[in-house]
Each structure stands twice: as structure tokens, then as C-alpha cells.
Coordinates of C-alpha atoms and ligand atoms in Angstrom, one line a residue:
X1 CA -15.6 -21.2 14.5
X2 CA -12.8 -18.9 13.1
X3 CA -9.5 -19.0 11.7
X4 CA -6.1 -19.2 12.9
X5 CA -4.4 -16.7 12.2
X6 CA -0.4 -16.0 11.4
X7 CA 1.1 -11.9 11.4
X8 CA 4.4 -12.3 9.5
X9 CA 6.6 -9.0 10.3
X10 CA 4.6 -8.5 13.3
X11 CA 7.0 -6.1 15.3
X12 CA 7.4 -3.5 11.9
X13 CA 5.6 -0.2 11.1
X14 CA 3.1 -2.0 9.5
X15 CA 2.6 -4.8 11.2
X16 CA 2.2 -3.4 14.6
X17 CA -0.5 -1.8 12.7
X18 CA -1.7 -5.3 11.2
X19 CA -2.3 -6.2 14.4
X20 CA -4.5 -3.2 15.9
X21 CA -6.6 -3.8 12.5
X22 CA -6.9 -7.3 12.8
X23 CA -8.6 -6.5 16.3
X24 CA -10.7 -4.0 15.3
X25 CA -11.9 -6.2 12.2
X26 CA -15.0 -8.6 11.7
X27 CA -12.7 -11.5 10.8
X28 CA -13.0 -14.6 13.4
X29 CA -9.8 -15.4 15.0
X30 CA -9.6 -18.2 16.6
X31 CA -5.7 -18.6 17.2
X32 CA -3.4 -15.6 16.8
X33 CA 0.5 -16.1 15.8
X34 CA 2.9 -13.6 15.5
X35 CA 5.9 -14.4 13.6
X36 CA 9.3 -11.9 13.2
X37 CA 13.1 -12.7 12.6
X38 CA 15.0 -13.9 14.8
X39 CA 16.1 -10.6 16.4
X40 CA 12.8 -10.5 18.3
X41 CA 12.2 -13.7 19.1
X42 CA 10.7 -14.1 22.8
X43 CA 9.4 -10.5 22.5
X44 CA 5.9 -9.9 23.7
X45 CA 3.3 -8.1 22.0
X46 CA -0.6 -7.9 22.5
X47 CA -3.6 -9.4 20.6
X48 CA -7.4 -8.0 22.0
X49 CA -5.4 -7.5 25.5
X50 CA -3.6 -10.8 25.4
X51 CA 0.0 -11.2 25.8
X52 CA 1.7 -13.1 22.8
X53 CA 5.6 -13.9 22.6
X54 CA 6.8 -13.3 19.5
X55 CA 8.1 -16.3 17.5
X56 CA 10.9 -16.5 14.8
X57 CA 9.5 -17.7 11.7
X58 CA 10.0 -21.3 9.8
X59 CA 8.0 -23.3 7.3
X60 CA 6.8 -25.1 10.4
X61 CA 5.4 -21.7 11.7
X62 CA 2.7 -22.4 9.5
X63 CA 1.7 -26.0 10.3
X64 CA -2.1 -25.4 11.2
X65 CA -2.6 -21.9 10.0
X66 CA -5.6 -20.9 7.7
X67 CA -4.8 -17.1 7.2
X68 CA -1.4 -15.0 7.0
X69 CA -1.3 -11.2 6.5
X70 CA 2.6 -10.8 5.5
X71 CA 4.9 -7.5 6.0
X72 CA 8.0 -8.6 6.3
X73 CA 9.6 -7.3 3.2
X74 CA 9.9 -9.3 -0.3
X75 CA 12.4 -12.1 0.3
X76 CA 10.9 -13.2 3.3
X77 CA 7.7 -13.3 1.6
X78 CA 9.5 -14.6 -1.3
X79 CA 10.6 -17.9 0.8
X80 CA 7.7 -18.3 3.3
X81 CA 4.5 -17.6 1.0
X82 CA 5.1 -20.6 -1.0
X83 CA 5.7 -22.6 2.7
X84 CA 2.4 -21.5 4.1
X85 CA 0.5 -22.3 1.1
X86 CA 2.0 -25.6 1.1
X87 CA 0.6 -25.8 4.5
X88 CA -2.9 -25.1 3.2
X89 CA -2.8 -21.6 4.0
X90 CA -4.4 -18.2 2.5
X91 CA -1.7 -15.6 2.2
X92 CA -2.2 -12.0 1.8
X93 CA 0.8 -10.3 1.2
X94 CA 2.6 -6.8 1.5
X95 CA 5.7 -6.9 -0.2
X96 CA 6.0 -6.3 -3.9
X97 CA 7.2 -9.4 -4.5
X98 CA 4.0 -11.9 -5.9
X99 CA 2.4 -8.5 -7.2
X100 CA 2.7 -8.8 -10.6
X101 CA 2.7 -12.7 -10.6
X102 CA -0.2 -13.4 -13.5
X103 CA -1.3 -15.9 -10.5
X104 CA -1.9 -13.3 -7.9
X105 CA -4.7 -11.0 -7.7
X106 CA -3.6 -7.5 -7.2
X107 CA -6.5 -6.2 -4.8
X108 CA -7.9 -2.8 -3.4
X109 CA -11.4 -4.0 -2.4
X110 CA -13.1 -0.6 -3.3
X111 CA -12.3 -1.3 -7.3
X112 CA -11.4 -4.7 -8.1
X113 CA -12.5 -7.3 -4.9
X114 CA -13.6 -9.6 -7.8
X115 CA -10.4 -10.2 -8.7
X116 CA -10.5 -12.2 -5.2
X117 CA -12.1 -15.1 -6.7
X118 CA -9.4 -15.8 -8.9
X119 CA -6.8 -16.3 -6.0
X120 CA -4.6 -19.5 -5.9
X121 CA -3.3 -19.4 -2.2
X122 CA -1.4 -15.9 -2.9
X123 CA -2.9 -12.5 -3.0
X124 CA -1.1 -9.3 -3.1
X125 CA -1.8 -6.0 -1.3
X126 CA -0.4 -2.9 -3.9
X127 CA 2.2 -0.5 -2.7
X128 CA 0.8 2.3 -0.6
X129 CA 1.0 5.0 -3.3
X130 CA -0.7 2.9 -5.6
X131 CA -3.6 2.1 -3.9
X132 CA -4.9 5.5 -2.5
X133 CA -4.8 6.9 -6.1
X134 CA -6.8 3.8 -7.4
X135 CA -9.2 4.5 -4.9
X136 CA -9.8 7.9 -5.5
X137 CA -9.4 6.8 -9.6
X138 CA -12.3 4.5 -9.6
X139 CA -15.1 6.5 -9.3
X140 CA -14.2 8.9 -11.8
X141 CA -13.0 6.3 -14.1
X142 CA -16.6 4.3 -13.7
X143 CA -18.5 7.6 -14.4
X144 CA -16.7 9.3 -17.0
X145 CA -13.8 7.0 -18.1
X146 CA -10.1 7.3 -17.8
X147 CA -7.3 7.8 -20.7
X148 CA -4.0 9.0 -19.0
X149 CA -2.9 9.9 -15.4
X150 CA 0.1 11.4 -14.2
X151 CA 0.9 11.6 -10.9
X152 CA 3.4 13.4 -8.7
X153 CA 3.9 11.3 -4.8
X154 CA 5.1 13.4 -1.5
X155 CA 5.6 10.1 0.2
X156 CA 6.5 9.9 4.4
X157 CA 9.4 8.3 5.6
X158 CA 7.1 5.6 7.5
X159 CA 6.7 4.0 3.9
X160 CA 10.6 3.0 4.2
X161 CA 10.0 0.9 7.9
X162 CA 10.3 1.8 10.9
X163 CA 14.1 2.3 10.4
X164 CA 13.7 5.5 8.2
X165 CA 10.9 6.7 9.9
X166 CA 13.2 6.7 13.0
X167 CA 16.1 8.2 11.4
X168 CA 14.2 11.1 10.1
X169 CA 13.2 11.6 13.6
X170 CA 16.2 11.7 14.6
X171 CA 17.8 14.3 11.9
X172 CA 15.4 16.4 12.4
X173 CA 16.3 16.6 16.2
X174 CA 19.8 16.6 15.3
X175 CA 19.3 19.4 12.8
X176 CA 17.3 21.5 15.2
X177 CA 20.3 21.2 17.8
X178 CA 22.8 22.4 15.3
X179 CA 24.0 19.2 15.0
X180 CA 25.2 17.5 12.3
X181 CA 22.8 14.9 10.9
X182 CA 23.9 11.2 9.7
X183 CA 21.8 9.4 7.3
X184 CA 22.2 5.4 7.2
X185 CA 19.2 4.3 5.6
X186 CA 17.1 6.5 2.9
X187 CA 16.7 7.1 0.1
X188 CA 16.9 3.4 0.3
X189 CA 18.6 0.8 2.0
X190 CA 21.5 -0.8 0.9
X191 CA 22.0 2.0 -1.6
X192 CA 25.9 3.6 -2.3
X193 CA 24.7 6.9 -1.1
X194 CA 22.9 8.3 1.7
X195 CA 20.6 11.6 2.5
X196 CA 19.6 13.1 5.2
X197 CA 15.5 13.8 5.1
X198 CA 15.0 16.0 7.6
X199 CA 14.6 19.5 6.0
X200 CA 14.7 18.3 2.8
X201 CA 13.2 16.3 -0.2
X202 CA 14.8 12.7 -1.8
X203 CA 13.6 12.5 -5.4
X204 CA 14.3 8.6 -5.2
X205 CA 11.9 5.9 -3.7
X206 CA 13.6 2.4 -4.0
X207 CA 16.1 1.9 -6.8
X208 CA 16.6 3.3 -10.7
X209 CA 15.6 1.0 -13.4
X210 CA 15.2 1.7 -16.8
X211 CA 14.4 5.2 -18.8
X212 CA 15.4 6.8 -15.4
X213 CA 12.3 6.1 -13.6
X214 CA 12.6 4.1 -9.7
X215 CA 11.0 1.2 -8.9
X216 CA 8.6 3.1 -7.0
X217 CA 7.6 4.6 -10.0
X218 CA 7.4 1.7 -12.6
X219 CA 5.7 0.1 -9.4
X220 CA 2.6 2.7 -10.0
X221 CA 2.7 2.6 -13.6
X222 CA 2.3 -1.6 -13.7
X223 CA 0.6 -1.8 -10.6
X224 CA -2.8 1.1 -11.3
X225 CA -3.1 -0.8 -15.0
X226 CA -3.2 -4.3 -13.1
X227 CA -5.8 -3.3 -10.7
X228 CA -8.0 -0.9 -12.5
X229 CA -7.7 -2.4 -16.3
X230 CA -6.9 -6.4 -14.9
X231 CA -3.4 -6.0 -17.8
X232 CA 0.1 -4.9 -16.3
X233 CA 0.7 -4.1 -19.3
X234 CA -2.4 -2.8 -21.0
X235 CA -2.3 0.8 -23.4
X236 CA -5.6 1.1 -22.4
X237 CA -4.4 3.8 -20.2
X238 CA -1.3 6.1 -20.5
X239 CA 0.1 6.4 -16.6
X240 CA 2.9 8.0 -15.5
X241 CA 5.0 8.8 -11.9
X242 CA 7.2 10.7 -10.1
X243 CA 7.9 9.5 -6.5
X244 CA 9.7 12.2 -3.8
X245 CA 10.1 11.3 -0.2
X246 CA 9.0 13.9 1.6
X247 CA 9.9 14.5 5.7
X248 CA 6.4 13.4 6.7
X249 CA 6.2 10.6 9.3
X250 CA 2.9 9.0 8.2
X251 CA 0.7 10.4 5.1
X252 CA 1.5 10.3 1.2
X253 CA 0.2 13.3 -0.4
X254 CA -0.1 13.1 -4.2
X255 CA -1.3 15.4 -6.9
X256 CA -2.8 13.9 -9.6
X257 CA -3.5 15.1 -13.3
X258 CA -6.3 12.7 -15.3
X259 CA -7.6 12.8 -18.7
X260 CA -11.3 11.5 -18.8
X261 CA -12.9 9.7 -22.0
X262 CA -13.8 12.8 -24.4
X263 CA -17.7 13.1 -24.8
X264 CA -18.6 11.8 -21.3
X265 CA -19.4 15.6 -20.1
X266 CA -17.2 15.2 -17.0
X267 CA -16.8 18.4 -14.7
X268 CA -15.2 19.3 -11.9
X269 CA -18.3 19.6 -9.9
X270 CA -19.3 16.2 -11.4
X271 CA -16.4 14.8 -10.3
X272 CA -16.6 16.0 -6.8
X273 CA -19.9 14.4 -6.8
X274 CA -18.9 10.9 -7.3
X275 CA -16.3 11.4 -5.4
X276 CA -18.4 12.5 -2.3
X277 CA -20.3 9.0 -2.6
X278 CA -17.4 6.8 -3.2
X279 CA -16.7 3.6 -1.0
X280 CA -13.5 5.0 1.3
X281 CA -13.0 8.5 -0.2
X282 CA -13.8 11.2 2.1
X283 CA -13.9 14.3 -0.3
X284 CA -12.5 17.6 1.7
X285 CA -12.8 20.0 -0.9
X286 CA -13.5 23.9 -0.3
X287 CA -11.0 26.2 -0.6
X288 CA -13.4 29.4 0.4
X289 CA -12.8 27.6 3.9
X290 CA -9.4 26.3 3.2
X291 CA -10.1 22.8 3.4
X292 CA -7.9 20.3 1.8
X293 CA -6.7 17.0 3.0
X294 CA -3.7 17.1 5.0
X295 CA -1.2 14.1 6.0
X296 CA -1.7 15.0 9.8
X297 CA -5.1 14.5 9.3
X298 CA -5.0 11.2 8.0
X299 CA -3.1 9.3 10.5
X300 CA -4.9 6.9 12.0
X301 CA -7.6 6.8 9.3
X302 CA -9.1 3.7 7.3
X303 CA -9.8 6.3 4.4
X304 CA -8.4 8.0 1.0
X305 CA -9.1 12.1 1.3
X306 CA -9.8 13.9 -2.1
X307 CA -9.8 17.7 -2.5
X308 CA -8.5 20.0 -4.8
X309 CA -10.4 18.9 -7.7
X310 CA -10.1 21.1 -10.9
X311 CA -10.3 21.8 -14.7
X312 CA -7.0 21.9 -16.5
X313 CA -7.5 24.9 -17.8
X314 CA -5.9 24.7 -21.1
X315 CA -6.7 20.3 -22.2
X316 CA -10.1 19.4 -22.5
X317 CA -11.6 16.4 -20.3
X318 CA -8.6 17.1 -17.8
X319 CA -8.8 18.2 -14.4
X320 CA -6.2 17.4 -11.2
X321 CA -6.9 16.6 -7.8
X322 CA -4.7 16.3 -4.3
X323 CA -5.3 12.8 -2.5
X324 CA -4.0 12.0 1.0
X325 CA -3.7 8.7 2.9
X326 CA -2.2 7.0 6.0
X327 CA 0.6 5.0 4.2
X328 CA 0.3 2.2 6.7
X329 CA -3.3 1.7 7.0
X330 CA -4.9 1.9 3.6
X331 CA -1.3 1.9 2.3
X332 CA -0.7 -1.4 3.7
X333 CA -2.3 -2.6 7.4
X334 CA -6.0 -1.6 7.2
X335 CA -6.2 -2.8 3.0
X336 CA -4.8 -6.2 3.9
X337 CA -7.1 -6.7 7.0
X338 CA -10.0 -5.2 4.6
X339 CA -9.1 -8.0 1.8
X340 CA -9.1 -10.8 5.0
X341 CA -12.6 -9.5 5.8
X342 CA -13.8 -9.7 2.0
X343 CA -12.2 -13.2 2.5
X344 CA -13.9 -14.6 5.2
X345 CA -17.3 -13.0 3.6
X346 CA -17.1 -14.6 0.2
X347 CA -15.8 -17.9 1.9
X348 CA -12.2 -17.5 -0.4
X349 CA -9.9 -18.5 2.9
X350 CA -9.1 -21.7 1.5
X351 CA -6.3 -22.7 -1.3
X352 CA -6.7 -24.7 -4.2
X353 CA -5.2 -28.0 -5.0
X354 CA -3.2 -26.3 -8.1
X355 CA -1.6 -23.8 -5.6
X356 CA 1.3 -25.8 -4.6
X357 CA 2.5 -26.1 -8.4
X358 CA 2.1 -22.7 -9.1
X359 CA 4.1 -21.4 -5.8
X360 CA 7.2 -24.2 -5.5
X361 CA 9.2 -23.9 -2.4
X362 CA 12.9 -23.1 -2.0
X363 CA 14.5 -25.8 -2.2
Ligands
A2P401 P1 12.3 -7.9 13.2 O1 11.6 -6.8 14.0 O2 12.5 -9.2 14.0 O3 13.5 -7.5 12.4 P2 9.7 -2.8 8.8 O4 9.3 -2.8 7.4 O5 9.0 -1.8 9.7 O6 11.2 -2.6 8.9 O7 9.4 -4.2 9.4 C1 9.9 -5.4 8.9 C2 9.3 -6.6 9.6 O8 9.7 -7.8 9.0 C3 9.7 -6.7 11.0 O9 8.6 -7.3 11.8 C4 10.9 -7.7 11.0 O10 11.1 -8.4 12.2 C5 10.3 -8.7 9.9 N1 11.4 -9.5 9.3 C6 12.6 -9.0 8.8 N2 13.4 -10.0 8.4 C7 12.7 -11.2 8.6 C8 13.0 -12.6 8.4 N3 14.1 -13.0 7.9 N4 12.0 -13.5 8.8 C9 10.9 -13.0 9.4 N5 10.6 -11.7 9.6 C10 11.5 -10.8 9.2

């Protein structure tokens, strides 16, 4: 028994990392494909110690697959989700593209896995920045309720691709040579202009839509109502962003200001409390010994880190708090391997017969 198993993006940031947390998971594969453009084709890579040459991806790729975990950017999920569902597979997605698709659950296992049950074929994992504040959100929200959020990102360059984690890399040596540094990629690709991270902060994740605010941003705003109140939409909560790339390889740091329902008695130290006992927060929070979460920390970790938490001084029911993550495992790798495993465990790896209607292929 087991699943076969398809890793579309394979060779990028996240889903080299796909792969380590696939192998480190309790989901049984049985067959392992790994699927990238046509650039590295014939490359080979390793699954549990086993040599596997990368393939370029088709709709045929999927013939025979049960289970895809997808990084490989929206319009390639755009084209071959649709073709690997027709093909009877279970996709679980990284892009933003299916996100807010009334069809596709929007999951973070620690706060909304029922939302799982509902899946037609397509389920999408939230942008990194989204889901370590939802995680560190849900606890206080299921305790003492939750009105308004605003939140400030400090997002690495990993959280652009491999490309701009590379380029920041290399600014920052160039800059430390005296050399002048080139910028190609970020703030985002494909943009008119170009900045050099290294040394230096980019107000501007992904492009500017409307009021002023980047996709990033709307992105956190739709994305933490979907999740936590099951309405993109809903007024049930006021949220609101500000997304800064920050010259961190791996780690978004965020600081967080939330208005809990009046009348619930929430404090600080009750906060910290249910933070302490939450399912994948890690609270580090004692500033007589300095300890705060810290991107360098995080890498490599499965977990959200929560410190800082404190009254706003001046609005009742208000406090803020600092939350650190490693973008590209709960940000992206370890939370879509986590959603597999919740898969597999409520027996959900299989698609309906009213997927193929909902998700129509190109052409
Ligand atoms: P490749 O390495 O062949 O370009 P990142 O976000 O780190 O840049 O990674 C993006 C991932 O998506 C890479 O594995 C990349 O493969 C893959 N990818 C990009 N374009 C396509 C495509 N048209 N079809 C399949 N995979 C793609």
C-alpha cells in the first residue's frame, strides 16, 4: 500500500524542500515522480537515498498518480492542476493561483484542517506570510476572540525563489567588495524597475493593485479571513498589511497588532498561555533573558515562534506580538506535506466525480 506520488517544481527553493519533508513524513509512498521544466530535464535528484532523474512535466506526467504537492509557480499550476485531477489525482498546491477559488479549501492544518473535507481534487496551501500569523492567530482568537489585526511583514528573499535568494547573495558579496551591485530580479520579477536587497529594505512584495496595497498584501488580507472566518470577504474581522522584503535568506519576521473581542478578559499573560500550548507555536518570550524568536533560528524548523507579546498601552483589548517562521517550511514545503499527512489520515486522497467540471482543462 501507498500512493504514488508526483513533486511538481521539484528542483526550486521550495521544492527541494518538498522533497526532504516528504521523506521525513508519515505519508506512504509508493512511487516517487519528480517533475520540473524543461530546463532540468535529465537532472538527478534524491528521494530516501534514491537517485531520481528529473522529468519535464506534461498532462501525461500524471497518468497513474494519486497525490501531487505543486511549487512551480501559478501558471504552471494554473495549466497542470486541472490535468492531474482529470487524471484522478489529489493536488495540493503552492501557488496563489486556486487560493481563493470558492472550490478550494484554503488550509493551515493547526486552524482550519476541516475545511479538508470539502476538497474537490484542488487544495490550496496560503502564502508563507499568511500562514505563520494564522497560526499564531488561532489560539488567541479561540480563547478570547479576534476583531482587527494589522500586521507589518520583514519577509526573506527565499520567499521570491531561488533566483532572488541567489541574487541577494550575491549583492551582498558584491557590496562588501566595493563593488557595484546589479539587481535583475526583486522586488519582483518581470517588474520595470529593479533594487538591489542587499543592505537595504524593498517596501514591495509582488505587484501594486488597488488603494496602493501589493498583492502580497491584499493576499493576507483575503487569505487570514478565508482561513480563519471560512469568507474571503467577511467584515467579521478588520485585517490589514504591509509587506517589506527584508535581506534575510530564510525567516519572515512579522509584528503583529490584534484587537480581541471586548469583555473576554484577555491579558498578555493569558495570551502567552495559550500560546505556550498551541499546536506548532513555540512561544520564546522573556525579554529579562533577551529571548525573542529570531529568523536564524527558525531555519530548518517545522514551527511558528511567538514572543514579544504585550498590551497596547493606550486601546483596550489590544496587545502586539513578534512571530517568526521558515518561509519555506511552514511557509510552503513542511504545511503542504502536513496537509498530505492530514490527507492520507482522514482517507481525503481521492477526487470526486464533480472535480473534472469544476477544474476544465486548457484547451
Ligand atoms: P526549473 O528548475 O526547471 O526551472 P523557484 O520558485 O525556486 O524559482 O522554483 C520554481 C520551480 O518551478 C522549479 O522547480 C522550476 O523548474 C519549476 N518550473 C518553472 N516553470 C515550469 C514549467 N513550465 N513547468 C514545470 N515546472 C516549472
Amino acid at each position: 500500500v501507498g500512493y504514488n506520488v508526483a513533486i511538481l517544481g521539484a528542483t526550486g527553493a521550495v521544492g527541494t524542500r518538498l522533497i526532504q519533508q516528504l521523506e521525513q513524513s508519515n505519508v506512504p509512498v509508493k512511487s516517487i515522480k519528480l517533475l520540473a521544466s524543461t530546463r532540468s530535464a535529465g537532472k538527478t535528484l534524491q528521494f530516501k537515498q534514491k537517485d531520481i532523474v528529473v522529468e519535464a512535466t506534461t498532462p501525461e506526467s500524471f497518468d497513474g498518480i494519486d497525490l501531487v504537492l505543486a511549487s512551480g509557480g501559478g501558471s504552471v499550476s494554473k495549466k497542470f492542476a486541472p490535468e492531474a485531477v482529470k487524471r484522478g489525482a489529489v493536488v495540493v498546491d503552492n501557488s496563489s493561483f486556486w487560493r481563493m477559488n470558492d472550490q478550494v479549501p484554503l488550509v493551515v492544518p493547526e486552524v482550519n484542517e476541516d475545511a479538508l473535507y470539502q476538497h474537490h481534487g484542488i487544495i490550496a496551501n496560503p502564502n508563507c506570510s499568511t500562514i505563520q500569523m494564522v497560526v499564531a492567530l488561532a489560539p488567541i482568537k479561540q480563547q478570547f476572540g479576534l476583531k482587527r489585526v494589522i500586521v507589518s511583514t520583514y519577509q526573506a528573499a527565499s520567499g521570491a525563489g531561488q533566483t532572488a535568494w541567489q541574487e541577494l547573495m550575491t549583492q551582498s558579496q558584491a557590496y562588501i567588495n566595493g563593488e557595484e551591485m546589479t539587481a535583475d530580479i526583486l522586488p519582483v520579477k518581470g517588474d520595470k524597475q529593479h533594487y538591489p536587497l542587499a543592505f537595504n529594505l524593498l517596501p514591495q512584495i509582488d505587484v501594486f493593485e488597488d488603494y496602493g496595497y501589493t498583492h502580497e498584501e491584499w493576499k493576507m488580507i483575503h487569505e487570514t479571513k478565508k482561513i480563519m472566518f471560512g469568507d474571503k470577504n467577511t467584515k467579521a474581522i478588520k485585517v490589514t498589511a504591509t509587506a517589506v522584503r527584508v535581506p534575510v535568506p530564510i525567516g519572515h519576521g512579522e509584528t503583529v497588532y490584534f484587537e480581541t473581542e471586548s469583555g473576554t478578559q484577555a491579558t498578555a499573560a493569558g495570551i502567552q498561555k495559550a500560546l505556550a500550548t498551541a499546536d506548532g507555536v513555540v512561544l520564546q518570550d522573556d525579554p529579562a533573558h533577551q529571548v525573542y524568536p529570531q529568523p536564524i533560528n527558525a531555519e530548518g524548523k517545522r514551527e511558528t515562534f511567538v514572543g514579544r507579546v504585550r498590551p497596547d498601552v493606550e486601546n483596550d483589548d489590544s496587545f502586539h506580538m513578534w512571530v517568526v517562521s521558515d518561509n519555506l517550511l511552514k511557509g510552503a514545503a513542511w504545511n503542504t506535506v502536513q496537509i498530505a499527512e492530514r490527507l492520507v489520515a482522514l482517507n481525503l486522497v481521492r477526487v470526486p466525480k464533480d472535480a473534472s467540471a469544476l477544474f476544465p482543462t486548457e484547451a
